[in-house]
Tab-separated table of N, CA and C and ligand atoms in Angstrom:
chain	number	residue	atom	x	y	z
A	1257	UNK	N	-24.705	18.201	-5.556
A	1257	UNK	CA	-24.874	17.474	-6.821
A	1257	UNK	C	-24.185	16.101	-6.718
A	1258	UNK	N	-24.857	15.064	-7.200
A	1258	UNK	CA	-24.234	13.747	-7.090
A	1258	UNK	C	-23.286	13.512	-8.277
A	1259	UNK	N	-22.244	12.742	-8.023
A	1259	UNK	CA	-21.228	12.456	-9.035
A	1259	UNK	C	-21.565	11.121	-9.695
A	1260	UNK	N	-21.340	11.017	-11.010
A	1260	UNK	CA	-21.682	9.791	-11.746
A	1260	UNK	C	-20.751	8.634	-11.381
A	1261	UNK	N	-21.276	7.436	-11.483
A	1261	UNK	CA	-20.486	6.215	-11.276
A	1261	UNK	C	-19.470	6.083	-12.411
A	1262	UNK	N	-18.209	5.796	-12.044
A	1262	UNK	CA	-17.159	5.620	-13.051
A	1262	UNK	C	-16.861	4.125	-13.210
A	1263	UNK	N	-17.231	3.528	-14.350
A	1263	UNK	CA	-17.019	2.079	-14.525
A	1263	UNK	C	-15.552	1.673	-14.640
A	1264	UNK	N	-14.647	2.639	-14.632
A	1264	UNK	CA	-13.212	2.307	-14.671
A	1264	UNK	C	-12.596	2.224	-13.275
A	1265	UNK	N	-13.414	2.318	-12.213
A	1265	UNK	CA	-12.834	2.204	-10.871
A	1265	UNK	C	-12.311	0.778	-10.667
A	1266	UNK	N	-11.396	0.626	-9.727
A	1266	UNK	CA	-10.675	-0.650	-9.580
A	1266	UNK	C	-11.598	-1.817	-9.171
A	1267	UNK	N	-12.632	-1.530	-8.395
A	1267	UNK	CA	-13.518	-2.632	-7.989
A	1267	UNK	C	-14.416	-3.068	-9.151
A	1268	UNK	N	-14.773	-2.143	-10.045
A	1268	UNK	CA	-15.521	-2.516	-11.251
A	1268	UNK	C	-14.647	-3.428	-12.115
A	1269	UNK	N	-13.351	-3.138	-12.148
A	1269	UNK	CA	-12.416	-3.975	-12.919
A	1269	UNK	C	-12.298	-5.363	-12.293
A	1270	UNK	N	-12.303	-5.421	-10.959
A	1270	UNK	CA	-12.272	-6.719	-10.271
A	1270	UNK	C	-13.561	-7.487	-10.596
A	1271	UNK	N	-14.706	-6.796	-10.570
A	1271	UNK	CA	-15.989	-7.445	-10.880
A	1271	UNK	C	-15.996	-8.020	-12.296
A	1272	UNK	N	-15.365	-7.321	-13.217
A	1272	UNK	CA	-15.326	-7.775	-14.614
A	1272	UNK	C	-14.209	-8.807	-14.849
A	1273	UNK	N	-13.423	-9.086	-13.806
A	1273	UNK	CA	-12.347	-10.066	-13.930
A	1273	UNK	C	-11.112	-9.509	-14.637
A	1274	UNK	N	-11.027	-8.189	-14.747
A	1274	UNK	CA	-9.874	-7.578	-15.431
A	1274	UNK	C	-8.665	-7.455	-14.497
A	1275	UNK	N	-8.950	-7.487	-13.187
A	1275	UNK	CA	-7.905	-7.411	-12.163
A	1275	UNK	C	-8.182	-8.545	-11.179
A	1276	UNK	N	-7.137	-9.265	-10.725
A	1276	UNK	CA	-7.391	-10.394	-9.812
A	1276	UNK	C	-7.720	-9.949	-8.388
A	1277	UNK	N	-8.312	-10.858	-7.647
A	1277	UNK	CA	-8.550	-10.625	-6.218
A	1277	UNK	C	-8.502	-11.966	-5.518
A	1278	UNK	N	-8.380	-11.924	-4.187
A	1278	UNK	CA	-8.452	-13.144	-3.395
A	1278	UNK	C	-9.903	-13.307	-2.966
A	1279	UNK	N	-10.635	-14.059	-3.790
A	1279	UNK	CA	-12.091	-14.150	-3.637
A	1279	UNK	C	-12.513	-15.028	-2.459
A	1280	UNK	N	-13.517	-14.535	-1.746
A	1280	UNK	CA	-14.068	-15.240	-0.595
A	1280	UNK	C	-15.455	-15.786	-0.929
A	1281	UNK	N	-16.217	-14.983	-1.671
A	1281	UNK	CA	-17.628	-15.321	-1.946
A	1281	UNK	C	-18.077	-14.569	-3.192
A	1282	UNK	N	-18.943	-15.220	-3.974
A	1282	UNK	CA	-19.562	-14.518	-5.101
A	1282	UNK	C	-20.908	-15.147	-5.420
A	1283	UNK	N	-21.899	-14.310	-5.636
A	1283	UNK	CA	-23.167	-14.775	-6.201
A	1283	UNK	C	-23.661	-13.695	-7.155
A	1284	UNK	N	-24.955	-13.705	-7.496
A	1284	UNK	CA	-25.455	-12.725	-8.469
A	1284	UNK	C	-25.597	-11.329	-7.865
A	1285	UNK	N	-25.471	-11.207	-6.552
A	1285	UNK	CA	-25.688	-9.926	-5.856
A	1285	UNK	C	-24.378	-9.258	-5.433
A	1286	UNK	N	-23.424	-10.051	-4.982
A	1286	UNK	CA	-22.232	-9.469	-4.346
A	1286	UNK	C	-20.976	-10.290	-4.592
A	1287	UNK	N	-19.851	-9.625	-4.377
A	1287	UNK	CA	-18.538	-10.277	-4.419
A	1287	UNK	C	-17.809	-9.878	-3.135
A	1288	UNK	N	-17.172	-10.845	-2.487
A	1288	UNK	CA	-16.362	-10.538	-1.299
A	1288	UNK	C	-14.943	-11.011	-1.560
A	1289	UNK	N	-13.971	-10.202	-1.159
A	1289	UNK	CA	-12.553	-10.530	-1.372
A	1289	UNK	C	-11.706	-9.859	-0.292
A	1290	UNK	N	-10.451	-10.308	-0.205
A	1290	UNK	CA	-9.566	-9.782	0.828
A	1290	UNK	C	-9.089	-8.386	0.460
A	1291	UNK	N	-9.091	-7.479	1.447
A	1291	UNK	CA	-8.490	-6.154	1.247
A	1291	UNK	C	-6.981	-6.346	1.066
A	1292	UNK	N	-6.454	-5.725	0.032
A	1292	UNK	CA	-5.043	-5.935	-0.323
A	1292	UNK	C	-4.080	-5.244	0.656
A	1293	UNK	N	-4.601	-4.261	1.400
A	1293	UNK	CA	-3.789	-3.581	2.420
A	1293	UNK	C	-4.542	-3.672	3.752
A	1294	UNK	N	-4.564	-4.883	4.318
A	1294	UNK	CA	-5.438	-5.128	5.476
A	1294	UNK	C	-5.074	-4.322	6.719
A	1295	UNK	N	-6.087	-3.770	7.340
A	1295	UNK	CA	-5.876	-3.015	8.590
A	1295	UNK	C	-6.032	-3.916	9.800
A	1296	UNK	N	-6.444	-5.183	9.535
A	1296	UNK	CA	-6.513	-6.218	10.565
A	1296	UNK	C	-6.395	-7.547	9.828
A	1297	UNK	N	-5.929	-8.584	10.509
A	1297	UNK	CA	-5.838	-9.901	9.864
A	1297	UNK	C	-7.249	-10.364	9.507
A	1298	UNK	N	-7.454	-10.738	8.256
A	1298	UNK	CA	-8.774	-11.198	7.823
A	1298	UNK	C	-9.662	-10.082	7.290
A	1299	UNK	N	-9.112	-8.873	7.123
A	1299	UNK	CA	-9.860	-7.704	6.612
A	1299	UNK	C	-10.455	-8.045	5.234
A	1300	UNK	N	-11.764	-8.039	5.165
A	1300	UNK	CA	-12.488	-8.472	3.964
A	1300	UNK	C	-13.378	-7.337	3.461
A	1301	UNK	N	-13.517	-7.256	2.136
A	1301	UNK	CA	-14.408	-6.258	1.525
A	1301	UNK	C	-15.578	-6.972	0.856
A	1302	UNK	N	-16.758	-6.385	0.968
A	1302	UNK	CA	-17.929	-6.911	0.248
A	1302	UNK	C	-18.440	-5.795	-0.661
A	1303	UNK	N	-18.601	-6.121	-1.945
A	1303	UNK	CA	-19.086	-5.111	-2.899
A	1303	UNK	C	-20.316	-5.645	-3.636
A	1304	UNK	N	-21.256	-4.747	-3.967
A	1304	UNK	CA	-22.422	-5.192	-4.735
A	1304	UNK	C	-22.091	-5.277	-6.218
A	1305	UNK	N	-22.816	-6.112	-6.933
A	1305	UNK	CA	-22.636	-6.160	-8.402
A	1305	UNK	C	-23.318	-4.958	-9.049
A	1306	UNK	N	-24.265	-4.373	-8.335
A	1306	UNK	CA	-24.919	-3.148	-8.813
A	1306	UNK	C	-23.883	-2.026	-8.862
A	1307	UNK	N	-23.803	-1.279	-9.978
A	1307	UNK	CA	-22.821	-0.195	-10.062
A	1307	UNK	C	-23.238	1.043	-9.281
A	1308	UNK	N	-22.945	1.040	-7.992
A	1308	UNK	CA	-23.255	2.191	-7.135
A	1308	UNK	C	-21.948	2.777	-6.614
A	1309	UNK	N	-21.889	4.086	-6.546
A	1309	UNK	CA	-20.682	4.780	-6.077
A	1309	UNK	C	-20.551	4.673	-4.551
A	1310	UNK	N	-21.673	4.795	-3.882
A	1310	UNK	CA	-21.682	4.724	-2.422
A	1310	UNK	C	-23.053	4.298	-1.932
A	1311	UNK	N	-23.258	4.450	-0.642
A	1311	UNK	CA	-24.529	4.009	-0.056
A	1311	UNK	C	-25.724	4.785	-0.625
A	1312	UNK	N	-25.522	6.080	-0.891
A	1312	UNK	CA	-26.658	6.939	-1.230
A	1312	UNK	C	-27.210	6.721	-2.632
A	1313	UNK	N	-26.403	6.228	-3.564
A	1313	UNK	CA	-26.928	5.973	-4.911
A	1313	UNK	C	-27.189	4.491	-5.161
A	1314	UNK	N	-27.159	3.688	-4.115
A	1314	UNK	CA	-27.494	2.260	-4.246
A	1314	UNK	C	-29.016	2.152	-4.363
A	1315	UNK	N	-29.551	1.524	-5.432
A	1315	UNK	CA	-31.003	1.409	-5.554
A	1315	UNK	C	-31.602	0.683	-4.343
A	1316	UNK	N	-32.737	1.187	-3.870
A	1316	UNK	CA	-33.342	0.662	-2.642
A	1316	UNK	C	-33.576	-0.845	-2.714
A	1317	UNK	N	-34.026	-1.328	-3.884
A	1317	UNK	CA	-34.351	-2.760	-3.966
A	1317	UNK	C	-33.097	-3.645	-3.975
A	1318	UNK	N	-31.936	-3.063	-4.252
A	1318	UNK	CA	-30.692	-3.843	-4.261
A	1318	UNK	C	-29.997	-3.816	-2.896
A	1319	UNK	N	-30.361	-2.844	-2.070
A	1319	UNK	CA	-29.661	-2.644	-0.799
A	1319	UNK	C	-29.889	-3.779	0.200
A	1320	UNK	N	-31.137	-4.197	0.330
A	1320	UNK	CA	-31.459	-5.262	1.286
A	1320	UNK	C	-30.713	-6.553	0.962
A	1321	UNK	N	-30.844	-7.047	-0.286
A	1321	UNK	CA	-30.111	-8.279	-0.645
A	1321	UNK	C	-28.601	-8.129	-0.450
A	1322	UNK	N	-28.061	-6.959	-0.746
A	1322	UNK	CA	-26.618	-6.750	-0.567
A	1322	UNK	C	-26.250	-6.843	0.910
A	1323	UNK	N	-27.028	-6.190	1.774
A	1323	UNK	CA	-26.695	-6.202	3.202
A	1323	UNK	C	-26.809	-7.602	3.804
A	1324	UNK	N	-27.687	-8.432	3.219
A	1324	UNK	CA	-27.751	-9.825	3.688
A	1324	UNK	C	-26.443	-10.560	3.384
A	1325	UNK	N	-25.844	-10.243	2.232
A	1325	UNK	CA	-24.535	-10.849	1.901
A	1325	UNK	C	-23.460	-10.321	2.857
A	1326	UNK	N	-23.515	-9.043	3.181
A	1326	UNK	CA	-22.540	-8.472	4.130
A	1326	UNK	C	-22.635	-9.221	5.467
A	1327	UNK	N	-23.872	-9.441	5.921
A	1327	UNK	CA	-24.066	-10.136	7.204
A	1327	UNK	C	-23.509	-11.562	7.157
A	1328	UNK	N	-23.798	-12.234	6.050
A	1328	UNK	CA	-23.357	-13.618	5.874
A	1328	UNK	C	-21.820	-13.706	5.845
A	1329	UNK	N	-21.187	-12.830	5.092
A	1329	UNK	CA	-19.721	-12.844	5.008
A	1329	UNK	C	-19.125	-12.442	6.362
A	1330	UNK	N	-19.745	-11.475	7.037
A	1330	UNK	CA	-19.244	-11.036	8.347
A	1330	UNK	C	-19.238	-12.205	9.341
A	1331	UNK	N	-20.281	-13.005	9.326
A	1331	UNK	CA	-20.349	-14.157	10.238
A	1331	UNK	C	-19.222	-15.142	9.925
A	1332	UNK	N	-18.953	-15.338	8.641
A	1332	UNK	CA	-17.889	-16.271	8.250
A	1332	UNK	C	-16.510	-15.714	8.599
A	1333	UNK	N	-16.311	-14.408	8.433
A	1333	UNK	CA	-15.032	-13.782	8.793
A	1333	UNK	C	-14.788	-13.966	10.292
A	1334	UNK	N	-15.823	-13.729	11.077
A	1334	UNK	CA	-15.691	-13.851	12.543
A	1334	UNK	C	-15.350	-15.294	12.925
A	1335	UNK	N	-16.052	-16.240	12.314
A	1335	UNK	CA	-15.816	-17.654	12.628
A	1335	UNK	C	-14.411	-18.078	12.189
A	1336	UNK	N	-14.016	-17.686	10.973
A	1336	UNK	CA	-12.725	-18.139	10.428
A	1336	UNK	C	-11.539	-17.554	11.184
A	1337	UNK	N	-11.670	-16.319	11.642
A	1337	UNK	CA	-10.538	-15.664	12.313
A	1337	UNK	C	-10.620	-15.810	13.831
A	1338	UNK	N	-11.731	-16.366	14.306
A	1338	UNK	CA	-11.998	-16.472	15.744
A	1338	UNK	C	-11.876	-15.108	16.413
A	1339	UNK	N	-12.393	-14.094	15.714
A	1339	UNK	CA	-12.363	-12.732	16.248
A	1339	UNK	C	-13.325	-12.606	17.424
A	1340	UNK	N	-12.990	-11.662	18.320
A	1340	UNK	CA	-13.879	-11.410	19.465
A	1340	UNK	C	-14.983	-10.431	19.092
A	1341	UNK	N	-14.718	-9.656	18.045
A	1341	UNK	CA	-15.719	-8.692	17.579
A	1341	UNK	C	-15.407	-8.309	16.145
A	1342	UNK	N	-16.267	-7.455	15.586
A	1342	UNK	CA	-16.068	-6.992	14.207
A	1342	UNK	C	-16.290	-5.489	14.155
A	1343	UNK	N	-15.481	-4.803	13.356
A	1343	UNK	CA	-15.787	-3.416	13.010
A	1343	UNK	C	-16.219	-3.428	11.551
A	1344	UNK	N	-17.393	-2.847	11.273
A	1344	UNK	CA	-17.920	-2.782	9.911
A	1344	UNK	C	-17.865	-1.308	9.494
A	1345	UNK	N	-17.154	-1.032	8.391
A	1345	UNK	CA	-17.001	0.371	7.959
A	1345	UNK	C	-17.446	0.544	6.511
A	1346	UNK	N	-17.973	1.717	6.221
A	1346	UNK	CA	-18.370	2.038	4.840
A	1346	UNK	C	-18.220	3.536	4.666
A	1347	UNK	N	-17.402	3.967	3.682
A	1347	UNK	CA	-17.075	5.383	3.500
A	1347	UNK	C	-17.743	5.942	2.250
A	1348	UNK	N	-18.137	7.219	2.309
A	1348	UNK	CA	-18.784	7.866	1.167
A	1348	UNK	C	-18.091	9.169	0.804
A	1349	UNK	N	-17.545	9.204	-0.414
A	1349	UNK	CA	-16.850	10.359	-0.998
A	1349	UNK	C	-15.532	10.634	-0.254
A	1350	UNK	N	-14.651	11.378	-0.922
A	1350	UNK	CA	-13.309	11.648	-0.369
A	1350	UNK	C	-13.396	12.228	1.033
A	1351	UNK	N	-14.322	13.149	1.213
A	1351	UNK	CA	-14.456	13.795	2.519
A	1351	UNK	C	-14.851	12.788	3.596
A	1352	UNK	N	-15.488	11.694	3.171
A	1352	UNK	CA	-15.907	10.655	4.114
A	1352	UNK	C	-14.879	9.544	4.229
A	1353	UNK	N	-13.736	9.695	3.557
A	1353	UNK	CA	-12.681	8.691	3.668
A	1353	UNK	C	-12.675	7.670	2.542
A	1354	UNK	N	-13.555	7.854	1.546
A	1354	UNK	CA	-13.626	6.880	0.445
A	1354	UNK	C	-12.500	7.120	-0.557
A	1355	UNK	N	-11.892	6.021	-0.995
A	1355	UNK	CA	-10.795	6.101	-1.966
A	1355	UNK	C	-11.202	5.408	-3.273
A	1356	UNK	N	-11.930	4.298	-3.160
A	1356	UNK	CA	-12.396	3.573	-4.349
A	1356	UNK	C	-13.904	3.820	-4.463
A	1357	UNK	N	-14.308	4.330	-5.634
A	1357	UNK	CA	-15.686	4.813	-5.763
A	1357	UNK	C	-16.638	3.794	-6.382
A	1358	UNK	N	-16.640	2.611	-5.738
A	1358	UNK	CA	-17.674	1.594	-5.945
A	1358	UNK	C	-18.045	1.169	-4.532
A	1359	UNK	N	-19.333	1.224	-4.208
A	1359	UNK	CA	-19.780	0.903	-2.838
A	1359	UNK	C	-19.078	-0.347	-2.305
A	1360	UNK	N	-18.520	-0.252	-1.115
A	1360	UNK	CA	-17.907	-1.421	-0.481
A	1360	UNK	C	-18.024	-1.306	1.024
A	1361	UNK	N	-18.131	-2.477	1.646
A	1361	UNK	CA	-18.231	-2.551	3.101
A	1361	UNK	C	-17.006	-3.302	3.611
A	1362	UNK	N	-16.313	-2.674	4.562
A	1362	UNK	CA	-15.146	-3.295	5.192
A	1362	UNK	C	-15.610	-4.158	6.358
A	1363	UNK	N	-15.086	-5.376	6.430
A	1363	UNK	CA	-15.328	-6.238	7.588
A	1363	UNK	C	-13.978	-6.462	8.253
A	1364	UNK	N	-13.844	-5.933	9.466
A	1364	UNK	CA	-12.560	-5.958	10.173
A	1364	UNK	C	-12.672	-6.784	11.451
A	1365	UNK	N	-11.997	-7.945	11.489
A	1365	UNK	CA	-11.992	-8.730	12.732
A	1365	UNK	C	-11.287	-7.945	13.842
A	1366	UNK	N	-11.807	-8.039	15.060
A	1366	UNK	CA	-11.219	-7.281	16.178
A	1366	UNK	C	-11.024	-8.161	17.404
A	1367	UNK	N	-9.996	-7.832	18.165
A	1367	UNK	CA	-9.684	-8.501	19.416
A	1367	UNK	C	-9.475	-7.436	20.474
A	1368	UNK	N	-9.890	-7.722	21.688
A	1368	UNK	CA	-9.734	-6.756	22.776
A	1368	UNK	C	-8.289	-6.293	22.889
A	1369	UNK	N	-8.092	-4.987	22.914
A	1369	UNK	CA	-6.757	-4.424	23.119
A	1369	UNK	C	-5.888	-4.393	21.870
A	1370	UNK	N	-6.409	-4.857	20.726
A	1370	UNK	CA	-5.617	-4.846	19.484
A	1370	UNK	C	-6.149	-3.732	18.580
A	1371	UNK	N	-5.325	-2.730	18.341
A	1371	UNK	CA	-5.740	-1.594	17.509
A	1371	UNK	C	-5.695	-1.968	16.026
A	1372	UNK	N	-6.508	-1.271	15.225
A	1372	UNK	CA	-6.405	-1.429	13.777
A	1372	UNK	C	-5.051	-0.889	13.337
A	1373	UNK	N	-4.473	-1.516	12.313
A	1373	UNK	CA	-3.201	-1.018	11.782
A	1373	UNK	C	-3.477	0.243	10.957
A	1374	UNK	N	-2.541	1.182	10.922
A	1374	UNK	CA	-2.752	2.360	10.073
A	1374	UNK	C	-2.661	1.960	8.598
A	1375	UNK	N	-3.263	2.770	7.729
A	1375	UNK	CA	-3.170	2.520	6.292
A	1375	UNK	C	-1.794	2.949	5.814
A	1376	UNK	N	-0.915	1.981	5.585
A	1376	UNK	CA	0.471	2.338	5.240
A	1376	UNK	C	0.673	2.364	3.727
A	1377	UNK	N	-0.262	1.784	2.967
A	1377	UNK	CA	-0.065	1.672	1.522
A	1377	UNK	C	0.762	0.447	1.177
A	1378	UNK	N	1.075	-0.340	2.190
A	1378	UNK	CA	1.884	-1.560	2.026
A	1378	UNK	C	0.968	-2.739	1.698
A	1379	UNK	N	1.213	-3.404	0.573
A	1379	UNK	CA	0.395	-4.568	0.203
A	1379	UNK	C	0.789	-5.784	1.022
A	1380	UNK	N	-0.204	-6.578	1.409
A	1380	UNK	CA	0.071	-7.779	2.196
A	1380	UNK	C	0.616	-8.876	1.285
A	1381	UNK	N	1.250	-9.869	1.888
A	1381	UNK	CA	1.753	-11.037	1.181
A	1381	UNK	C	0.572	-11.793	0.538
A	1382	UNK	N	0.667	-12.031	-0.755
A	1382	UNK	CA	-0.411	-12.697	-1.494
A	1382	UNK	C	-0.764	-14.070	-0.934
A	1383	UNK	N	0.254	-14.803	-0.474
A	1383	UNK	CA	0.004	-16.152	0.065
A	1383	UNK	C	-0.804	-16.079	1.366
A	1384	UNK	N	-0.532	-15.046	2.153
A	1384	UNK	CA	-1.262	-14.868	3.416
A	1384	UNK	C	-2.721	-14.529	3.109
A	1385	UNK	N	-2.935	-13.632	2.144
A	1385	UNK	CA	-4.315	-13.255	1.771
A	1385	UNK	C	-5.059	-14.456	1.202
A	1386	UNK	N	-4.359	-15.236	0.399
A	1386	UNK	CA	-4.954	-16.429	-0.211
A	1386	UNK	C	-5.423	-17.403	0.878
A	1387	UNK	N	-4.577	-17.578	1.896
A	1387	UNK	CA	-4.908	-18.499	2.988
A	1387	UNK	C	-6.134	-17.996	3.768
A	1388	UNK	N	-6.202	-16.687	4.023
A	1388	UNK	CA	-7.377	-16.134	4.713
A	1388	UNK	C	-8.631	-16.317	3.864
A	1389	UNK	N	-8.512	-16.059	2.559
A	1389	UNK	CA	-9.674	-16.189	1.672
A	1389	UNK	C	-10.212	-17.623	1.712
A	1390	UNK	N	-9.296	-18.585	1.674
A	1390	UNK	CA	-9.713	-19.995	1.686
A	1390	UNK	C	-10.396	-20.346	3.013
A	1391	UNK	N	-9.847	-19.846	4.107
A	1391	UNK	CA	-10.384	-20.133	5.437
A	1391	UNK	C	-11.792	-19.532	5.602
A	1392	UNK	N	-11.941	-18.301	5.115
A	1392	UNK	CA	-13.246	-17.629	5.244
A	1392	UNK	C	-14.266	-18.294	4.317
A	1393	UNK	N	-13.835	-18.662	3.115
A	1393	UNK	CA	-14.738	-19.349	2.178
A	1393	UNK	C	-15.212	-20.674	2.785
A	1394	UNK	N	-14.312	-21.377	3.457
A	1394	UNK	CA	-14.680	-22.650	4.094
A	1394	UNK	C	-15.689	-22.411	5.215
A	1395	UNK	N	-15.464	-21.371	6.003
A	1395	UNK	CA	-16.401	-21.045	7.094
A	1395	UNK	C	-17.760	-20.663	6.521
A	1396	UNK	N	-17.751	-20.034	5.376
A	1396	UNK	CA	-18.988	-19.610	4.712
A	1396	UNK	C	-19.795	-20.824	4.271
A	1397	UNK	N	-19.114	-21.791	3.691
A	1397	UNK	CA	-19.873	-22.957	3.236
A	1397	UNK	C	-20.359	-23.757	4.440
A	1398	UNK	N	-19.634	-23.706	5.544
A	1398	UNK	CA	-20.080	-24.378	6.755
A	1398	UNK	C	-21.336	-23.715	7.345
A	1399	UNK	N	-21.315	-22.373	7.400
A	1399	UNK	CA	-22.450	-21.675	8.013
A	1399	UNK	C	-23.693	-21.787	7.120
A	1400	UNK	N	-23.508	-21.867	5.780
A	1400	UNK	CA	-24.690	-21.926	4.905
A	1400	UNK	C	-25.225	-23.345	4.776
A	1401	UNK	N	-24.375	-24.360	5.053
A	1401	UNK	CA	-24.874	-25.737	4.920
A	1401	UNK	C	-25.553	-26.213	6.199
A	1402	UNK	N	-25.456	-25.410	7.267
A	1402	UNK	CA	-26.088	-25.780	8.532
A	1402	UNK	C	-27.602	-25.651	8.481
B	725	AMP	P1	-11.938	3.112	1.018
B	725	AMP	O1	-12.448	3.561	-0.332
B	725	AMP	O2	-11.359	4.196	1.839
B	725	AMP	O3	-12.963	2.323	1.770
B	725	AMP	O4	-10.695	2.179	0.776
B	725	AMP	C1	-10.582	1.272	-0.274
B	725	AMP	C2	-10.009	-0.005	0.249
B	725	AMP	O5	-9.779	-0.853	-0.876
B	725	AMP	C3	-8.690	0.105	0.998
B	725	AMP	O6	-8.804	-0.539	2.258
B	725	AMP	C4	-7.673	-0.583	0.091
B	725	AMP	O7	-6.686	-1.264	0.815
B	725	AMP	C5	-8.558	-1.521	-0.699
B	725	AMP	N1	-8.073	-1.849	-2.028
B	725	AMP	C6	-7.648	-0.991	-2.986
B	725	AMP	N2	-7.330	-1.664	-4.117
B	725	AMP	C7	-7.571	-2.972	-3.869
B	725	AMP	C8	-7.447	-4.164	-4.636
B	725	AMP	N3	-6.986	-4.151	-5.902
B	725	AMP	N4	-7.797	-5.331	-4.061
B	725	AMP	C9	-8.252	-5.354	-2.787
B	725	AMP	N5	-8.407	-4.272	-2.010
B	725	AMP	C10	-8.059	-3.101	-2.537
């Protein structure tokens, strides 16, 4: 049985502007912002404006446009952090590792031989996240103006 979308989840609150975030990108389809407990430098989240709990309840017609935003933000994250690669993660339900129940895609910059940091529950320095957000946003406007 599928579980209903809860509009009180933290990412819905971020979408409504009730909770702040370090914003990287926003349009009518998606919002991208820095993960507050980054597992890699430049760890970015992309969420759809459509209220979906996970991948499986995302309406088919909204999925394609959303994934195009994920691709676009991923390219900017890679360029801004000069990463050698990217790990893209998306979790569904507690058993699948999901903690926040609004569909989100993790974009994790990667470098050879550098492991992801464990989830410690430790929040990153706001100034550091702000600087990454600005750098990625700048790379985004560069890649889209080309
Ligand atoms: P998961 O649902 O397992 O994909 O994990 C949710 C992710 O959201 C984790 O990586 C958290 O660090 C991140 N997170 C939780 N609350 C916030 C917040 N207020 N702003 C940014 N990222 C958050």
